[in-house]
Short mmCIF file of C-alpha atoms in Angstrom, two decimals:
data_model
loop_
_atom_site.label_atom_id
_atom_site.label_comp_id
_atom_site.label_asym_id
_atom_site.label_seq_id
_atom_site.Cartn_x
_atom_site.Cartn_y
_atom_site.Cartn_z
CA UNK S 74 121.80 108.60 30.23
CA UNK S 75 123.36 111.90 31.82
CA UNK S 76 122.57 112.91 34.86
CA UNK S 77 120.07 115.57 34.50
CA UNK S 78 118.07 113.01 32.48
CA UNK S 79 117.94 110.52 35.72
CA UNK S 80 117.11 113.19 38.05
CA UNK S 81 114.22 114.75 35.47
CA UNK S 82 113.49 110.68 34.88
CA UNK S 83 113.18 110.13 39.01
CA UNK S 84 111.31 113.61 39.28
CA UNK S 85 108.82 112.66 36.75
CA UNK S 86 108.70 109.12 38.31
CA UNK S 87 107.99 110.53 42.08
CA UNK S 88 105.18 111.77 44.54
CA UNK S 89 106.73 112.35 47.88
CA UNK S 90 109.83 114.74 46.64
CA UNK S 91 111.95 116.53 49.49
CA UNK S 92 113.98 119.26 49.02
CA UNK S 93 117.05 119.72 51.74
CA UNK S 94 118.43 123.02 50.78
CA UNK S 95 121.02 125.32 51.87
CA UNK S 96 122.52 129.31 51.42
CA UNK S 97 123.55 128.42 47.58
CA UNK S 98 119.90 127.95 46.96
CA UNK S 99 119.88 131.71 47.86
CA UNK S 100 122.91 132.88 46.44
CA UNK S 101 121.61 132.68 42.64
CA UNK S 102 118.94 135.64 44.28
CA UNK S 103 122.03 137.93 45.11
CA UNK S 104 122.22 136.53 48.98
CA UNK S 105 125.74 135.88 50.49
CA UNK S 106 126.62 132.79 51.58
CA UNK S 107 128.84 132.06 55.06
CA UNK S 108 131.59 129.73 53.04
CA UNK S 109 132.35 130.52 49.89
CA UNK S 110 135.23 132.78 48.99
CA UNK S 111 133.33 135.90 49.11
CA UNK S 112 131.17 134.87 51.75
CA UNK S 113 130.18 136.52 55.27
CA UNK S 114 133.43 134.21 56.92
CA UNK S 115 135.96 135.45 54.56
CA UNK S 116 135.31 139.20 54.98
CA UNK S 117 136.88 141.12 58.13
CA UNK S 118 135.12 142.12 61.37
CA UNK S 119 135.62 143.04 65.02
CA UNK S 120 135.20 139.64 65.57
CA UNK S 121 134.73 136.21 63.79
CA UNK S 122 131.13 136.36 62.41
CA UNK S 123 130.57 132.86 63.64
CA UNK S 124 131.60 134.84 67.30
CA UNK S 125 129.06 137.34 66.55
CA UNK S 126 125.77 135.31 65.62
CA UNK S 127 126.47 133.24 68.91
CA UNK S 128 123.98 133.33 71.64
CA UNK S 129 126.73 134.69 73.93
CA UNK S 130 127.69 137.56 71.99
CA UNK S 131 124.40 138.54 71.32
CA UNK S 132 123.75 138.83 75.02
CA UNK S 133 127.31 140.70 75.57
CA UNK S 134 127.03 142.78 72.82
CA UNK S 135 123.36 143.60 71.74
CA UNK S 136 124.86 146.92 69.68
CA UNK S 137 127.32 145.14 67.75
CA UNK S 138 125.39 142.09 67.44
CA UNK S 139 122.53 144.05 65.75
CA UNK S 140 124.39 145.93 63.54
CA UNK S 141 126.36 143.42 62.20
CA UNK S 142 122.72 141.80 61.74
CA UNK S 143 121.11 144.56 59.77
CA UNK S 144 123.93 144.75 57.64
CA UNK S 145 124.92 141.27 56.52
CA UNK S 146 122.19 139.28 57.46
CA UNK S 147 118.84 140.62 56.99
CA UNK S 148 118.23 140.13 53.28
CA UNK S 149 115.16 142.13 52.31
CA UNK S 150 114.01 143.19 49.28
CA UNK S 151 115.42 140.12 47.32
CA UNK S 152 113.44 137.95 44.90
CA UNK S 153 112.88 134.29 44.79
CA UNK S 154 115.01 132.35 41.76
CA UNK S 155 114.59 129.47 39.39
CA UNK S 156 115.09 126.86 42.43
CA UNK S 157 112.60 128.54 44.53
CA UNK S 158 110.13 128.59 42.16
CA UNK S 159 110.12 125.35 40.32
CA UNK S 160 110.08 123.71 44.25
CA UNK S 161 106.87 126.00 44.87
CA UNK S 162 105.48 124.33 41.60
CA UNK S 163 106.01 120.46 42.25
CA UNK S 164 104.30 121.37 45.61
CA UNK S 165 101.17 122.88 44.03
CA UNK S 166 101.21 119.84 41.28
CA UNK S 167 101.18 117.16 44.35
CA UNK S 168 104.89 116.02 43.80
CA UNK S 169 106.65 117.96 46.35
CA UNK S 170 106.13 117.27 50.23
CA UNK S 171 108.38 119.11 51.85
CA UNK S 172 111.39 121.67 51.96
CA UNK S 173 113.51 121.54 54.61
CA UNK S 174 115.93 124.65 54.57
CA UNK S 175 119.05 125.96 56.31
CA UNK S 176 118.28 129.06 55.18
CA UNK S 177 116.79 132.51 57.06
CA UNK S 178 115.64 134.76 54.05
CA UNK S 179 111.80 133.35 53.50
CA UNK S 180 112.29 133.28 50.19
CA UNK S 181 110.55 129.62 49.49
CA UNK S 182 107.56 131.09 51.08
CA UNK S 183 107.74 134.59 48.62
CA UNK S 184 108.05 131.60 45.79
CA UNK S 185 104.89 129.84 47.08
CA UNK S 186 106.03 127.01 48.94
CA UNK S 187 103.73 126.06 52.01
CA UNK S 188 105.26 123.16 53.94
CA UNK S 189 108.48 124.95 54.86
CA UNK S 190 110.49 123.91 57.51
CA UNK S 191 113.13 126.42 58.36
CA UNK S 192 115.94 124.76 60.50
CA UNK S 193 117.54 127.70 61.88
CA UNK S 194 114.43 130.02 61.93
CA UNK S 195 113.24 132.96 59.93
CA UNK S 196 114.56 136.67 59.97
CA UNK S 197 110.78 137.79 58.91
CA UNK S 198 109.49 136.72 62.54
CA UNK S 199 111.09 139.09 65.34
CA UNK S 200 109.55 138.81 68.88
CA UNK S 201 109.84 141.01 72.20
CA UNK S 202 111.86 138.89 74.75
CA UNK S 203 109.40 140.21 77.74
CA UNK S 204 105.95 140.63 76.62
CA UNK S 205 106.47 138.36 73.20
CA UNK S 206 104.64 140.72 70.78
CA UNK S 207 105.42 140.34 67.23
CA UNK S 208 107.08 142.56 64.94
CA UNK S 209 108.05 142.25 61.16
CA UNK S 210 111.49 142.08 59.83
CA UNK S 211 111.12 146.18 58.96
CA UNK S 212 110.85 147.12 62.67
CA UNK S 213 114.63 145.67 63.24
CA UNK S 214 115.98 147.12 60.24
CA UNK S 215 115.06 150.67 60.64
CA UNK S 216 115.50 150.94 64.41
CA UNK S 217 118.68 152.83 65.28
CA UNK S 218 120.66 150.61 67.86
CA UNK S 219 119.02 147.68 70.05
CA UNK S 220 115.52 147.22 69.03
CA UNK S 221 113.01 148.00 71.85
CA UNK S 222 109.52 146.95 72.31
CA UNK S 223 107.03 149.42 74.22
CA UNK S 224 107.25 147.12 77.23
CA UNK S 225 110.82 148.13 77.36
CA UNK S 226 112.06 144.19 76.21
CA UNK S 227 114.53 143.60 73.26
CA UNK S 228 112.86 142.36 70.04
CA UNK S 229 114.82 139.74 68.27
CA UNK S 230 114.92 137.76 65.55
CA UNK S 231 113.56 134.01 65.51
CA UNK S 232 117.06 132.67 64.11
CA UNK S 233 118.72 130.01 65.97
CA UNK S 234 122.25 131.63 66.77
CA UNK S 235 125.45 129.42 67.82
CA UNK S 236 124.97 127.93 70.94
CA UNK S 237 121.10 128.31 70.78
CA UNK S 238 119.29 124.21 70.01
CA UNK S 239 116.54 124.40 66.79
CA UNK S 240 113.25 124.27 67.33
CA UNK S 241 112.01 120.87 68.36
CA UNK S 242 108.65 120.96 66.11
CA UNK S 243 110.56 122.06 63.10
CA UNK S 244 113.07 119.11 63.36
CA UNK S 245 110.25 116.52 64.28
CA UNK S 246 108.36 117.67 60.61
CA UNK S 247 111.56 117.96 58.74
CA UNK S 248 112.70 114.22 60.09
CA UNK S 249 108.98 112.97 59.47
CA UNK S 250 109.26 113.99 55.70
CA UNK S 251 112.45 113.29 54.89
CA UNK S 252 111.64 109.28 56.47
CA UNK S 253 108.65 109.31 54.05
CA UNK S 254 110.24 110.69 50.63
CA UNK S 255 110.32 108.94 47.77
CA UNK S 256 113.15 111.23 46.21
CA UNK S 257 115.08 113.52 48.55
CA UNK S 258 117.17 116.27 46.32
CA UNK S 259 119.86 117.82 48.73
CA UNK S 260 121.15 121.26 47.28
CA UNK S 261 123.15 124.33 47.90
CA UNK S 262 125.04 123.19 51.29
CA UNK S 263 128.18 121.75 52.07
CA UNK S 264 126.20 119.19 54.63
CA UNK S 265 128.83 120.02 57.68
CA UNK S 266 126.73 122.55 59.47
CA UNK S 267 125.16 120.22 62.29
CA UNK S 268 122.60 118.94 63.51
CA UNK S 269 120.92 120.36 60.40
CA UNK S 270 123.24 118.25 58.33
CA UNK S 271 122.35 114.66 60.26
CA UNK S 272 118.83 115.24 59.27
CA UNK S 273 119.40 113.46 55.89
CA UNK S 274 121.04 110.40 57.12
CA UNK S 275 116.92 109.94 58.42
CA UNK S 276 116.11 109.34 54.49
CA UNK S 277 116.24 105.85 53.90
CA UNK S 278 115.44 105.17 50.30
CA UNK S 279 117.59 104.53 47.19
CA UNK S 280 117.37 108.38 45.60
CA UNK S 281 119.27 110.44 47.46
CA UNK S 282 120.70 113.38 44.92
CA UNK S 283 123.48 115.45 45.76
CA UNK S 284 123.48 118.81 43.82
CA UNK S 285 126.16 121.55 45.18
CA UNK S 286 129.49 123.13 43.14
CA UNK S 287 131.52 121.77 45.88
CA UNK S 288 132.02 118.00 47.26
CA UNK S 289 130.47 117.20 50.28
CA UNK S 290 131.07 114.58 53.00
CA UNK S 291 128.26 112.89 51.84
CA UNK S 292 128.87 112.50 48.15
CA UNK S 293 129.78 109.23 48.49
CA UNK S 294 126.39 108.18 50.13
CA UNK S 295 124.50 109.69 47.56
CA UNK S 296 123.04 107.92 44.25
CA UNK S 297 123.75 110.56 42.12
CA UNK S 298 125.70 113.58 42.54
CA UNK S 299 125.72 116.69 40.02
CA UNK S 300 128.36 119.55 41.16
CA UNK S 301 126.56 121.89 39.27
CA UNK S 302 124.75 125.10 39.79
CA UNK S 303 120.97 124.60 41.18
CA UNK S 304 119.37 127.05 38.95
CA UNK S 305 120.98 125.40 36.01
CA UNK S 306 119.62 122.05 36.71
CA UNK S 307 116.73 123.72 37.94
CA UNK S 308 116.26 125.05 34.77
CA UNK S 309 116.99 121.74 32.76
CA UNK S 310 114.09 120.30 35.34
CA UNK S 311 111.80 122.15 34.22
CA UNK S 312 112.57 124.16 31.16
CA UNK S 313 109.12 126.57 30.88
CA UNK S 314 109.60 127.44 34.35
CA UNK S 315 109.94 131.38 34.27
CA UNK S 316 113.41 132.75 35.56
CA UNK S 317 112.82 136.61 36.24
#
C-alpha cells in the first residue's frame, strides 16, 4: 500500500484528527514563507528580518518595524487553498478536532475552520497598547507610519514577535488536543521553530504523519512521512474537494 493510501486509510479510520501546520500550508495560496529559498530570510534588508520582528526592534524602531510589516507580512487579500479547505471539511463532518497553526494569515478561519489555535497570533486582530481598542488588519495597512489610536497609544498587531512568550490559553488548547488525537497530520513546517515545535512531542499515539518537501528533525519519530506537497496529498485525500 503507498502512502497516500495509509494516510486516506487512517483518515477514513479516525474521529479525533489534528492538524499541526506551518507557512507551507500557506505558500500554495501565494504567501511567502521565512525559509525557503525565496523566502522573507533570504531576501536583503536593513537588518536581519528575524532582527526586525523581535520585540526589541519593534520598540526601537516602530517606523521600520511597521513598514517592513505592511510590506512582507500582512497578507491580505489572499484566498484559502486545497489544505485549508479540505481541514475546514473534516471539521464540519465530525473528524477533525483541532488545527493548531504557526501561521498569522487567518486563512483556516476564511476556509471555515472553527477550533483554530494560532500559536504565534493573528495579523487580523490589532489592539491599542493604552486604551486596548480593537482595530482590523485594514487600519495598519493603510496608516502612513506608526499606527495611532485616538487615545494617542500605538496599535499593534496580536503576533507573538521574537523575544515575546505565546499566549498561555492558546498553548493549553493546542497541547489538550493534540494529547487527545487519534491521528495528528503535521504539515508545511520544518518543526525547528520552538516552543511551537515541542508541542507535538505532547501526541502520544501511534499515527503521527509527517508531510513537508523538506526532512525534518522529527522524521524519524514519525509513522509515516510523505515529502510531498500538501495540496497534492490534500487533493489525493479528498479528490471532489474544490481547488479554486
Amino acid at each position: 500500500m503507498v502512502k497516500r493510501d495509509i494516510l486516506k486509510q487512517w483518515v477514513e479510520e479516525s474521529s479525533r484528527i489534528v492538524f499541526f501546520g506551518g507557512a507551507g500550508v500557506s505558500t500554495e495560496s501565494g504567501i511567502k514563507d521565512f525559509r525557503s529559498v525565496d523566502g522573507l530570510y533570504s531576501q536583503k534588508f536593513d537588518y536581519p528580518p528575524e532582527t526586525i520582528i523581535s520585540h526589541s526592534f519593534y520598540v526601537k524602531k516602530p517606523e521600520y518595524f511597521f513598514r517592513f510589516y505592511r510590506e512582507k507580512m500582512l497578507p491580505l487579500g489572499y484566498e484559502p487553498n486545497v489544505t485549508h479547505k479540505v481541514l475546514a471539511k473534516w471539521e464540519r463532518e465530525g473528524k477533525l478536532s483541532a488545527v493548531v497553526t504557526q501561521n498569522i494569515d487567518g486563512l483556516h478561519q476564511k476556509a471555515g475552520s472553527k477550533r483554530v489555535y494560532e500559536l504565534h497570533g493573528s495579523v487580523l486582530r490589532n489592539y491599542c497598547t493604552r486604551c486596548g481598542k480593537a482595530f482590523p488588519a485594514e487600519f495598519i495597512r493603510d496608516c502612513p507610519g506608526v499606527p495611532k489610536c485616538g487615545c494617542g497609544g500605538t496599535v499593534k498587531p496580536d503576533v507573538v514577535l521574537y523575544e515575546e512568550g505565546l499566549d498561555q490559553n492558546t498553548i493549553e488548547g493546542a497541547v489538550r488536543a493534540i494529547a487527545q488525537a487519534d491521528l495528528l497530520i503535521v504539515g508545511g513546517t520544518s518543526l525547528t521553530v520552538y516552543p511551537a515545535a515541542g508541542l507535538i512531542r505532547y501526541y502520544g499515539g501511534h499515527r503521527l504523519v509527517l508531510i513537508n518537501r523538506d526532512e525534518t528533525p522529527y522524521d524519524d519519530q514519525a509513522d509515516l512521512v510523505l515529502h510531498e506537497s500538501l495540496g497534492d496529498v490534500f487533493r489525493y485525500l479528498e479528490p471532489d474537494s474544490i481547488d479554486n
